[in-house]
GROMACS .gro file of C-alpha atoms in nm:
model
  179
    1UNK     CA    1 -10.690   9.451  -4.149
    2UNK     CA    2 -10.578   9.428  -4.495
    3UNK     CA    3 -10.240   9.290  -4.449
    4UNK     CA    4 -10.146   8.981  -4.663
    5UNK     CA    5 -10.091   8.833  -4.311
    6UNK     CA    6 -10.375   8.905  -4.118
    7UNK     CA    7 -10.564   8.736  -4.418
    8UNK     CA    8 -10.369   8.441  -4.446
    9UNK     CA    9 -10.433   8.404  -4.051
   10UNK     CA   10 -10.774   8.491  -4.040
   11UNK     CA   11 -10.810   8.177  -4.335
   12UNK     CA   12 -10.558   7.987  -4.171
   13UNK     CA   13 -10.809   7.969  -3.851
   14UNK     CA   14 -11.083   7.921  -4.088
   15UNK     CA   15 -10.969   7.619  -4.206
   16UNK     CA   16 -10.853   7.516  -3.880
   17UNK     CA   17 -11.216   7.584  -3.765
   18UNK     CA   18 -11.375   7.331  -4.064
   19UNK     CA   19 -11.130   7.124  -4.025
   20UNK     CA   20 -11.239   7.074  -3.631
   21UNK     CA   21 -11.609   7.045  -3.743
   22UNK     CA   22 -11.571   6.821  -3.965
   23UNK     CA   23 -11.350   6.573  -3.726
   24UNK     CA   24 -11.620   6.610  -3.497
   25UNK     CA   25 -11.873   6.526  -3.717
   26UNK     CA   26 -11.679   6.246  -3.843
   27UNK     CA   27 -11.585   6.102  -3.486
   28UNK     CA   28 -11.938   6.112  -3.376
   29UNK     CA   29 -12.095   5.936  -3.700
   30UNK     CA   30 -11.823   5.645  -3.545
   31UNK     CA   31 -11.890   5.679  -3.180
   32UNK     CA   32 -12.299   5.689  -3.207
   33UNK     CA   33 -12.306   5.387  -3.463
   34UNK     CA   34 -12.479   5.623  -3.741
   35UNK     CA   35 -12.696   5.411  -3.943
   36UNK     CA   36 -12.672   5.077  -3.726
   37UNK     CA   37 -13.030   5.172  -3.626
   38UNK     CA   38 -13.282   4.845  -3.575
   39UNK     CA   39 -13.676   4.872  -3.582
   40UNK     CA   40 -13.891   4.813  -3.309
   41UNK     CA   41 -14.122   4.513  -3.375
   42UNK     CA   42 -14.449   4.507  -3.373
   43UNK     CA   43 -14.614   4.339  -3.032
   44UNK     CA   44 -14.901   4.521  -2.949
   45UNK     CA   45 -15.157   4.303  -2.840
   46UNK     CA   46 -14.962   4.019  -2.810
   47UNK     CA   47 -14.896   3.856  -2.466
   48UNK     CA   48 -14.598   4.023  -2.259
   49UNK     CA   49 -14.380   3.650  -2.280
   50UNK     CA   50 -14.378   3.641  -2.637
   51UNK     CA   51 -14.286   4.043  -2.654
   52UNK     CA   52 -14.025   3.977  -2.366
   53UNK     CA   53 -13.907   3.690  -2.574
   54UNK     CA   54 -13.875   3.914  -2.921
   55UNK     CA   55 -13.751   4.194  -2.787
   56UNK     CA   56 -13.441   3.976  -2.615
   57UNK     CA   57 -13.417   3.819  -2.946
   58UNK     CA   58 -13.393   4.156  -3.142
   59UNK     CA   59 -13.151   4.265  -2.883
   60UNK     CA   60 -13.326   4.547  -2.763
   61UNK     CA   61 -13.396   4.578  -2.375
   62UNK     CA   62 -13.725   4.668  -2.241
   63UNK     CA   63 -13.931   4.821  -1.890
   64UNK     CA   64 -14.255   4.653  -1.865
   65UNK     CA   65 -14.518   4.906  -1.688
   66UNK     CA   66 -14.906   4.838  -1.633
   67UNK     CA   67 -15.169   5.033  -1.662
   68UNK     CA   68 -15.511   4.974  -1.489
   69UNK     CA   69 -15.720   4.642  -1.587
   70UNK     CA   70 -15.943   4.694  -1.844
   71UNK     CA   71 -16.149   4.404  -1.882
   72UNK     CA   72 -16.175   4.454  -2.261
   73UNK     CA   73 -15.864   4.288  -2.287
   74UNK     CA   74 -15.668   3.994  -2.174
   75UNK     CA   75 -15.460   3.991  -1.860
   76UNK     CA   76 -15.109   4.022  -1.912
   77UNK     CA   77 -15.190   4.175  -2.308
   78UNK     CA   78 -14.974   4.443  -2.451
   79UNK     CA   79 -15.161   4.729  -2.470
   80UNK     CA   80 -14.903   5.022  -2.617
   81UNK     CA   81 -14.506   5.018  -2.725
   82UNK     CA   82 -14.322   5.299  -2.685
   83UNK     CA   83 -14.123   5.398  -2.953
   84UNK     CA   84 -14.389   5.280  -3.161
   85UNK     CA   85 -14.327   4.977  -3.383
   86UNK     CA   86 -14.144   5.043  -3.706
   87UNK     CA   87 -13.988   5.344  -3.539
   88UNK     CA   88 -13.590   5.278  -3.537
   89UNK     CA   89 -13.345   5.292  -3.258
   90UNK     CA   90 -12.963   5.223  -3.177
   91UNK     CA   91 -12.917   4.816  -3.003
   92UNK     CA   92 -12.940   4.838  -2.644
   93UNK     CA   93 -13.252   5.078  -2.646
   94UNK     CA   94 -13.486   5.048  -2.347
   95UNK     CA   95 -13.877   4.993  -2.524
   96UNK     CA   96 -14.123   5.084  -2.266
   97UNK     CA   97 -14.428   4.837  -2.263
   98UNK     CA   98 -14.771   4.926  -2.115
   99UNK     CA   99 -14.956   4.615  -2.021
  100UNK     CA  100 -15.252   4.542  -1.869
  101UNK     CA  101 -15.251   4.381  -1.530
  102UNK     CA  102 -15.378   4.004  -1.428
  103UNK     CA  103 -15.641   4.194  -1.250
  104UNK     CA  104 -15.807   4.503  -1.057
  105UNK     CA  105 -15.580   4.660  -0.812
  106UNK     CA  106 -15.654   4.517  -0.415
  107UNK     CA  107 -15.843   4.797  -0.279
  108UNK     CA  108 -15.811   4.817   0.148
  109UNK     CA  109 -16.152   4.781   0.341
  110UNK     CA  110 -16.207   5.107   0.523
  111UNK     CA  111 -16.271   5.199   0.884
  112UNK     CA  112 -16.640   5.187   0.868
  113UNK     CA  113 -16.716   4.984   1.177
  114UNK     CA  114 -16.956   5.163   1.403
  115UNK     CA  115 -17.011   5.488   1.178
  116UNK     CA  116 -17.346   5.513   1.016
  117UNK     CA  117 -17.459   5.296   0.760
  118UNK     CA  118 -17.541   5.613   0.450
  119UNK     CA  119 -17.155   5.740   0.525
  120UNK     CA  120 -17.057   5.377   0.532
  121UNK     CA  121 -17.159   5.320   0.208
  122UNK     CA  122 -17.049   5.612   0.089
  123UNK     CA  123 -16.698   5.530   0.169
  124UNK     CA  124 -16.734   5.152   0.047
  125UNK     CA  125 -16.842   5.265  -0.279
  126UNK     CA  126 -16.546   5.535  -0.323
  127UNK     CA  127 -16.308   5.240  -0.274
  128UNK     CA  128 -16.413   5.068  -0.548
  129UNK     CA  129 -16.629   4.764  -0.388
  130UNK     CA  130 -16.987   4.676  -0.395
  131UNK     CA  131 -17.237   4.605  -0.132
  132UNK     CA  132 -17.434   4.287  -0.151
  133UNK     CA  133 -17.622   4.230   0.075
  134UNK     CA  134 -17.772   4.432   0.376
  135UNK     CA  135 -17.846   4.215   0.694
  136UNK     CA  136 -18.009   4.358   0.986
  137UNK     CA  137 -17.932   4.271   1.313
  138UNK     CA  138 -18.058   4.372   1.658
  139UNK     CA  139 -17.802   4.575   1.812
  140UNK     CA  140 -17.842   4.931   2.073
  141UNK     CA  141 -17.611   5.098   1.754
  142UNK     CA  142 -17.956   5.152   1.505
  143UNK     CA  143 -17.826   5.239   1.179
  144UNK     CA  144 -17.451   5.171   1.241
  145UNK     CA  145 -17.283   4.896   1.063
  146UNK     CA  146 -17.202   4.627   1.291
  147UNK     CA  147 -16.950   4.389   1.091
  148UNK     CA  148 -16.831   4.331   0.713
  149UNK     CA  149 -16.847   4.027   0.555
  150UNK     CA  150 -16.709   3.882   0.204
  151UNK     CA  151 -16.811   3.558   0.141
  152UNK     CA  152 -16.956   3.434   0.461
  153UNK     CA  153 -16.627   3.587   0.642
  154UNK     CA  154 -16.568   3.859   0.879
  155UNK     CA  155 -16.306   4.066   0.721
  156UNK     CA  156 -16.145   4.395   0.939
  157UNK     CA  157 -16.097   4.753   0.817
  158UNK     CA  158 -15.775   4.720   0.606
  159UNK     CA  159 -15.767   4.414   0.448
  160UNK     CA  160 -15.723   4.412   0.108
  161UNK     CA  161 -15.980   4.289  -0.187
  162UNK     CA  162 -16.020   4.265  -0.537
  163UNK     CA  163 -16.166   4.601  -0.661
  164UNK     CA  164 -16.541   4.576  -0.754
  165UNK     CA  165 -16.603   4.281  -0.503
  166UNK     CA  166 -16.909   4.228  -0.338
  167UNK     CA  167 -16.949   4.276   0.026
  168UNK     CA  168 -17.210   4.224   0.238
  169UNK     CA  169 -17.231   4.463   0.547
  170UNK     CA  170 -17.460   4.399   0.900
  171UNK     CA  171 -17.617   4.671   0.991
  172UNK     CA  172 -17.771   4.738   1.338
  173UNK     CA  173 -18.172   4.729   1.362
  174UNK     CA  174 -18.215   4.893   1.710
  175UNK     CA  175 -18.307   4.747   2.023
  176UNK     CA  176 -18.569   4.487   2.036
  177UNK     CA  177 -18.886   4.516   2.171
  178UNK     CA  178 -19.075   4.385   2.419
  179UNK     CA  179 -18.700   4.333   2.614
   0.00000   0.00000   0.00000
């Protein structure tokens, strides 16, 4: 172990060793474009056209995701920015924007035709919509909703509505009397 040559190999693949590291090192500063960083600009709260517009102009690409409408603040308004601005990043870096939507998410109308009218409204208002109006109607199905109506229309189990819209729902009165 003490040979003069073992030593000068075990420096001589010492060396080599730093030597290696410190190409690497070198060669990756070049290939990562160390220090060509740009910062992400500030467009929270602006509208998601003129953040679209500056992060094109910046050079920096972006994914545009929404969260739920909040009617706090205005459709299409950028709510959060991920990396957050000032933060730095390489060109070509993919900024994640949270905006909020033009409006509340279409909800679907459900099955509620001929089921009674406490369950029926029970399911209407786990959807996300609002009953209006009740309008009785004489019908053999007492207490059994009859038809669904938004706006003056019939609308079927399914369709799709604005969350939070106001329905109006028939309900069945019994038989009449005196029949």
């Amino acid at each position: 172990l003490f040979n003069w040559r073992v030593l000068l190999n075990l420096i001589a693949a010492i060396g080599v060793f730093i030597g290696l590291v410190w190409l690497t090192f070198r060669w990756l500063e070049y290939h990562t474009n160390h220090g060509q960083e740009i910062p992400v600009p500030n467009i929270v709260n602006k509208s998601v056209y003129d953040a679209v517009k500056i992060l094109e102009d910046t050079g920096l690409d972006y994914e545009v995701d929404s969260a739920t409408y909040n009617p706090k603040y205005r459709p299409l308004q950028v709510l959060k920015v991920w990396p957050y601005p000032g933060s730095r990043v390489k060109d070509g870096r993919a900024i994640q924007i949270m905006v909020n939507p033009k409006g509340w998410a279409p909800v679907a109308i459900p099955d509620v035709i001929n089921k009674y009218s406490g369950l029926a409204f029970q399911r209407i208002d786990q959807v996300g919509l609002k009953v209006g109006d009740t309008i009785f109607e004489p019908s053999i199905q007492k207490d059994a909703v009859l038809r669904i109506l938004f706006k003056g229309n019939v609308i079927k189990p399914g369709s799709l509505l604005p969350r939070f819209s106001v329905i109006d729902v028939v309900i069945g009165s019994g038989p009449m009397r005196n029949i």
